[in-house]
Tab-separated table of C-alpha atoms in Angstrom:
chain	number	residue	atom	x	y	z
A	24	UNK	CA	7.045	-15.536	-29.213
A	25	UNK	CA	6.135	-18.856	-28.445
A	26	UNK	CA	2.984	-20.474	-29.007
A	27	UNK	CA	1.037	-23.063	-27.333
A	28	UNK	CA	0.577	-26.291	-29.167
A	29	UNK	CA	-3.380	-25.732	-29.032
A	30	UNK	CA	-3.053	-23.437	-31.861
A	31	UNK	CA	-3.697	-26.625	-34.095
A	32	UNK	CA	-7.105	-26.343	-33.018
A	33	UNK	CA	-8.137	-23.346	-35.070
A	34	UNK	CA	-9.789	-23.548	-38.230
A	35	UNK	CA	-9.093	-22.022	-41.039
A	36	UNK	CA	-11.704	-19.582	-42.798
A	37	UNK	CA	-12.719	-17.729	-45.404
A	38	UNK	CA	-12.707	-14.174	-45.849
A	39	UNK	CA	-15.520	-12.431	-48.207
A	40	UNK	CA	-14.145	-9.469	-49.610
A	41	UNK	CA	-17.385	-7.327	-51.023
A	42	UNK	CA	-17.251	-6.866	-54.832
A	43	UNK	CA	-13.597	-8.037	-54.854
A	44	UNK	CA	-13.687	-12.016	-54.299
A	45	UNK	CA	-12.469	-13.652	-51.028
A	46	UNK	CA	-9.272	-15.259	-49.527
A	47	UNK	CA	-8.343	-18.037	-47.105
A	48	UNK	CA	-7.034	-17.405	-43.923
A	49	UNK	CA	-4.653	-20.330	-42.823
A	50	UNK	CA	-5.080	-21.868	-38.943
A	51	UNK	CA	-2.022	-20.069	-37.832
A	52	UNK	CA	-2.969	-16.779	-39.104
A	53	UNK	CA	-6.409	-17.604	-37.299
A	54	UNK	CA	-4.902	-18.214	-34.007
A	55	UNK	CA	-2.915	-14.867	-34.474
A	56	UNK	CA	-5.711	-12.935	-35.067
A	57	UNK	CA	-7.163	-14.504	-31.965
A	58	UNK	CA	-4.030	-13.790	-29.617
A	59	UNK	CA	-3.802	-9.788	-30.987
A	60	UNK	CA	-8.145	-9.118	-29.802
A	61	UNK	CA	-9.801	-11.305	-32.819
A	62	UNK	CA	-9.006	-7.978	-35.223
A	63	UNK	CA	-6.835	-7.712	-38.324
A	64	UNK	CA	-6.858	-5.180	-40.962
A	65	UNK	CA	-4.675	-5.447	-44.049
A	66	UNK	CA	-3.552	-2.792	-46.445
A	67	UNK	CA	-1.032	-1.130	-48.818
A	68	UNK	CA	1.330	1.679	-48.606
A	69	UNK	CA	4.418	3.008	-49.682
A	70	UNK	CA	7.541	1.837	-48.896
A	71	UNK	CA	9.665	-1.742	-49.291
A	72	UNK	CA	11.617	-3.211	-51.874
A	73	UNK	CA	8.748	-2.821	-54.678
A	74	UNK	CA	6.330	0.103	-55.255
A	75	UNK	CA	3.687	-1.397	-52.646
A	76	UNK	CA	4.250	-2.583	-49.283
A	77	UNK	CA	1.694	-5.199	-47.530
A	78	UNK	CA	0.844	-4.045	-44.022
A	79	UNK	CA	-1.076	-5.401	-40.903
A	80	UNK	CA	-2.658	-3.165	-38.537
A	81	UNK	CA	-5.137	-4.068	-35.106
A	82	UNK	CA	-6.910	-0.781	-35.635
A	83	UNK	CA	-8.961	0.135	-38.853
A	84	UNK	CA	-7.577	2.205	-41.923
A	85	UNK	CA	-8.968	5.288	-43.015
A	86	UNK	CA	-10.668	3.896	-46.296
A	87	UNK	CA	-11.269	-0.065	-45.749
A	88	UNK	CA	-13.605	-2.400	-46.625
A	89	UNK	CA	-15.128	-4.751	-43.961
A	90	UNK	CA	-14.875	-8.047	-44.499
A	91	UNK	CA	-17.520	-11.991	-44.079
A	92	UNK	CA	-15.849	-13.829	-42.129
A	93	UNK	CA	-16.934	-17.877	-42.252
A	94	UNK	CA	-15.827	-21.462	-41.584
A	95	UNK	CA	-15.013	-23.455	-44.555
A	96	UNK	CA	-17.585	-25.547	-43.962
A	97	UNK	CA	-19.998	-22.605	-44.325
A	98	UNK	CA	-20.748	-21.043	-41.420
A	99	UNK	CA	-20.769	-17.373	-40.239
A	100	UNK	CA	-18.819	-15.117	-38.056
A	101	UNK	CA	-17.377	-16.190	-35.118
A	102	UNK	CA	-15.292	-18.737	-37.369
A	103	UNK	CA	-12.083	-19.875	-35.633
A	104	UNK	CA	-12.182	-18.596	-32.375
A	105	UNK	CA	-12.477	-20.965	-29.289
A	106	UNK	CA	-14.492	-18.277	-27.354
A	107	UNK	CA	-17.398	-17.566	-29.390
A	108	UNK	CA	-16.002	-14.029	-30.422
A	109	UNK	CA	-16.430	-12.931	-33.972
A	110	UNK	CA	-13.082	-12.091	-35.406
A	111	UNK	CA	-12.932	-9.043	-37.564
A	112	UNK	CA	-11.214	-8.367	-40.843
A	113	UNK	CA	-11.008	-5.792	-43.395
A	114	UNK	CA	-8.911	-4.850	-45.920
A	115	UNK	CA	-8.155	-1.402	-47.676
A	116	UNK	CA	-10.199	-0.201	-50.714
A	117	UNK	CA	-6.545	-0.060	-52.770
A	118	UNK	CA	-5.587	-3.988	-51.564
A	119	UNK	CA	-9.416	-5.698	-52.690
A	120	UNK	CA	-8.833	-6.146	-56.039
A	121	UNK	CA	-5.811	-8.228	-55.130
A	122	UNK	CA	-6.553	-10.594	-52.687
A	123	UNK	CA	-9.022	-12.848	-54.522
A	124	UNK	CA	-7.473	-16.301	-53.912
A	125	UNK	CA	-4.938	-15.461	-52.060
A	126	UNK	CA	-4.106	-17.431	-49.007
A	127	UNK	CA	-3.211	-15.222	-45.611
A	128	UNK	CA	-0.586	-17.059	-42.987
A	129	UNK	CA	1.539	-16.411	-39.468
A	130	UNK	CA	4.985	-18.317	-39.314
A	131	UNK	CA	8.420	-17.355	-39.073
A	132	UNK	CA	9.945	-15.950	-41.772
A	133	UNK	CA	13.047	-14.153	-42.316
A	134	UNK	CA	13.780	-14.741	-38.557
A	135	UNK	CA	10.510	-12.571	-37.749
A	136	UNK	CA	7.259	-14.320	-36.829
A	137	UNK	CA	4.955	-12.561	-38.902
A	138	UNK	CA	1.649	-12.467	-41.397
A	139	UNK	CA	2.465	-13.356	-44.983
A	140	UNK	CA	0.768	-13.460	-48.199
A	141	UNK	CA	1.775	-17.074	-49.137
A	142	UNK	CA	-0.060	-16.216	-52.304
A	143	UNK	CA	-1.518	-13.496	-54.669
A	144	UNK	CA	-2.552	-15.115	-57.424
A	145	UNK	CA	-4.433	-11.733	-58.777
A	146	UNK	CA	-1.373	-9.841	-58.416
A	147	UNK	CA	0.972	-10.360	-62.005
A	148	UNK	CA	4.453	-10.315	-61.704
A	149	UNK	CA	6.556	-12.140	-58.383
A	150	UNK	CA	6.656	-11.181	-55.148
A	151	UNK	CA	9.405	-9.619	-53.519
A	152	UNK	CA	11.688	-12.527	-51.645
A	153	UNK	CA	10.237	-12.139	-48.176
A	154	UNK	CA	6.644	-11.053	-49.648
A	155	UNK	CA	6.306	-7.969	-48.204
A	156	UNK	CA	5.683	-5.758	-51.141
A	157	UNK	CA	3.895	-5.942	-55.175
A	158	UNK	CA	4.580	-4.656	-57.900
A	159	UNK	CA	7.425	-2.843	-59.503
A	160	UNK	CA	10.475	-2.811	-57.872
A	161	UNK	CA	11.396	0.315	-56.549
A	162	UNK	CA	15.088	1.085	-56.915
A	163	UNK	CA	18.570	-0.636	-55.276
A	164	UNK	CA	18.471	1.526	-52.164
A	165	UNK	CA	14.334	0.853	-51.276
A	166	UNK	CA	14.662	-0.954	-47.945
A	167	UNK	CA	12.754	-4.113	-46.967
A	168	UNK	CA	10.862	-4.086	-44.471
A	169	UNK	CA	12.339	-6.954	-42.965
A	170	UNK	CA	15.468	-5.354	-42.377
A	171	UNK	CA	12.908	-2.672	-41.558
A	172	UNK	CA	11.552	-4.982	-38.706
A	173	UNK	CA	8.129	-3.983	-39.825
A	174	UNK	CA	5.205	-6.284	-37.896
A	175	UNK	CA	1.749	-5.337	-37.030
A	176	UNK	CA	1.717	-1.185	-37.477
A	177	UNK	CA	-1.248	0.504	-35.993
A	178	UNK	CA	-1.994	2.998	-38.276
């Protein structure tokens, strides 16, 4: 997927997370956001090369928590996008705690163009090689989701 050189243009925000903190949200992932309706919800499951895999979805979870979206300059909703619309995030109740100063990005990684936790500095421990799951590892034969080919998953 290519895209269009404007996407230097889009500012990066921050994203209030109630009672857990907040996290940035890079240009690129901003622009992303943008080109997939202005919607982005993260959360956890089962599954990669550690006990917790880090998903992206366009439609909502069943538990999440909705998320302030604003410039970092300041100012509200609406942050980011060139046509006025508010871009919505959320993240799942499980995945709050972790995300407070963590920084939220699109690139190419792994030969996938994807979202990426660049970091998590609330999570303890390092990140799988390709980011895509926390915490323990799970076992030789847990596959990454990667190889998986796992992007945005509407859950």
């Amino acid at each position: 997927m290519s895209r269009p050189s404007a996407m230097a243009s889009f500012t990066a925000v921050v994203v209030q997370i109630p009672g857990h903190g907040s996290f940035t949200v890079t240009g690129e992932a901003v622009h992303m956001i943008d080109v997939f309706g202005g919607t982005l919800h993260c959360y956890q499951g089962s599954a990669g090369c550690r006990k917790q895999g880090l998903y992206f979805s366009r439609t909502e979870p069943k538990k999440y928590l909705e998320c302030l979206v604003t410039e970092l300059s300041g100012h509200e909703s609406g942050a980011g996008l060139d046509d006025g619309r508010e871009m919505a995030i959320s993240v799942s109740r499980e995945l709050a705690p972790k995300l407070d100063g963590a920084v939220l990005h699109f690139g190419n990684y792994n030969k996938m163009e994807r979202f990426i936790w660049l970091s998590m500095p609330s999570v303890p421990g390092h990140p799988c090689v390709c980011r895509r799951s926390i915490g323990a590892p799970a076992g030789k034969r847990s596959p990454c989701l990667d190889d998986s080919g796992v992007g945005l998953s509407d859950v």
